[in-house]
Amino acid sequence: MAENKPAAVENAYASSHVNPYGRVDEEVAMVAEKDGRRKKRMKCFMYVAAFVVFQAGIILIFALTVMKVKTPKFRVQSASFGTFDVTTLNTNPSFDINMIAELGVKNTNFGRYKYQNSTIEFYYENIKVGEASIPNARAKARSTRKFNVTVNLSSAEVPREVLERQFAASTVISLSSQSILRGKVEIMKIMKKNKSTNMNCTMEINTSSRQLGNLSCR
Ligand SMILES: *[C@@H]1O[C@H](CO)[C@@H](O)[C@H](O)[C@H]1NC(C)=O
Ligand SMILES: *[C@@H]1O[C@H](CO)[C@@H](O)[C@H](O)[C@H]1NC(C)=O
Ligand SMILES: *[C@@H]1O[C@H](CO)[C@@H](O)[C@H](O)[C@H]1NC(C)=O
Ligand SMILES: *[C@@H]1O[C@H](CO)[C@@H](O)[C@H](O)[C@H]1NC(C)=O
Ligand SMILES: *[C@@H]1O[C@H](CO)[C@@H](O)[C@H](O)[C@H]1NC(C)=O
Ligand SMILES: *[C@@H]1O[C@H](CO)[C@@H](O)[C@H](O)[C@H]1NC(C)=O
Ligand SMILES: *[C@@H]1O[C@H](CO)[C@@H](O)[C@H](O)[C@H]1NC(C)=O
């Protein structure tokens, strides 16, 4: 048994020497095998690379859409009126209007927007004629949160000349509203970003129809 092994080795040695073509065949086979393995590795690498590129693309698209934090929009949506005392006569021009304004916080983010207490101010000819407080709340992901605020619009602070001049030209009361909401957008509980949004709207109260019109927000 012990003598068999060296004999087999010698045999193999001898046969490869005896037949030189066998050795060439072996070498060719080895090179072919190496080549095949390299090709396989290359293919595998290509698959991994393609997957990485694909994954990076998905992440990029995700980052540019879902994770992108957009500024919510805050605007006056509509209004209705309670007490409506308006005198357009130039003997004693004045207005005292109770307005119920519907405000909207439009949140287009894929996460909720939590905002803090704030105030909204209404101006007539750059003079503040009313304000209301805005309670803190949250606007759900991809939705508009609507709520009402009640404000008393009073011409008490407006100089008489200004009212006379305005009412002589038109019986429409032109107002602007301003507000800032401060809060944060939370996307999937992992991303939180402070975002504040400004309201800057103009509107007109038609004193004969008692309706709000020409509402436009920047
Ligand atoms: C928000 O307003 C409420 C009541 O109006 C008040 O109690 C609270 O302290 C305010 N919070 C902040 C952060 O201003
Ligand atoms: C706001 O008030 C108006 C009527 O005054 C009502 O029709 C509307 O539903 C209210 N909006 C909200 C969000 O409560
Ligand atoms: C508006 O005015 C009415 C009466 O003048 C008063 O009862 C009400 O509390 C006022 N509302 C606000 C929000 O100031
Ligand atoms: C976000 O706002 C909160 C409260 O307004 C503040 O405490 C915090 O420092 C702000 N964070 C950043 C990153 O600005
Ligand atoms: C509001 O918008 C008007 C133009 O529409 C602009 O002149 C004004 O400066 C804006 N105000 C604020 C506080 O952004
Ligand atoms: C106010 O409303 C009345 C009735 O709807 C309408 O006839 C009038 O043209 C309006 N005024 C303005 C300035 O839009
Ligand atoms: C809106 O504004 C235009 C021009 O400023 C005016 O002609 C129109 O009557 C206004 N409409 C309302 C409903 O106030």
XYZ file of N, CA, C and O and ligand atoms in Angstrom, residues 78-81 100-103 145-149, ligand 2:
66
model
N -62.079 81.804 2.592
C -63.381 82.439 2.393
C -63.761 83.148 3.684
O -63.044 83.046 4.683
N -64.873 83.808 3.663
C -65.337 84.456 4.891
C -66.836 84.653 4.856
O -67.441 84.775 3.785
N -67.421 84.657 6.043
C -68.831 85.016 6.163
C -68.897 86.102 7.241
O -67.901 86.352 7.922
N -70.045 86.728 7.364
C -70.109 87.883 8.256
C -71.219 87.773 9.289
O -72.278 87.219 9.024
N -66.128 86.050 10.044
C -65.687 84.679 10.341
C -64.897 84.233 9.110
O -65.472 83.971 8.056
N -63.589 84.234 9.266
C -62.730 83.903 8.124
C -62.299 82.450 8.204
O -61.861 81.982 9.255
N -62.449 81.766 7.080
C -61.962 80.386 7.015
C -60.544 80.412 6.460
O -60.316 80.897 5.352
N -59.610 79.906 7.255
C -58.207 79.886 6.852
C -57.804 78.465 6.484
O -58.407 77.501 6.976
N -55.509 71.788 6.151
C -56.255 71.956 7.397
C -56.995 73.285 7.332
O -56.402 74.330 7.123
N -58.308 73.211 7.498
C -59.125 74.428 7.455
C -59.676 74.706 8.837
O -60.067 73.777 9.551
N -59.717 75.960 9.186
C -60.303 76.351 10.475
C -60.811 77.783 10.381
O -60.396 78.543 9.500
N -61.715 78.115 11.282
C -62.313 79.453 11.274
C -61.730 80.316 12.379
O -61.478 79.816 13.473
N -61.541 81.564 12.072
C -61.210 82.531 13.117
C -62.224 83.665 13.022
O -62.710 83.983 11.934
C -66.353 78.045 9.034
O -67.580 78.727 9.178
C -68.477 78.580 8.088
C -69.732 79.367 8.361
O -69.514 80.450 9.169
C -68.828 77.114 7.913
O -69.631 76.945 6.777
C -67.543 76.320 7.726
O -67.840 74.953 7.657
C -66.604 76.568 8.865
N -65.359 75.881 8.594
C -64.744 75.087 9.476
C -63.491 74.464 9.033
O -65.194 74.902 10.591
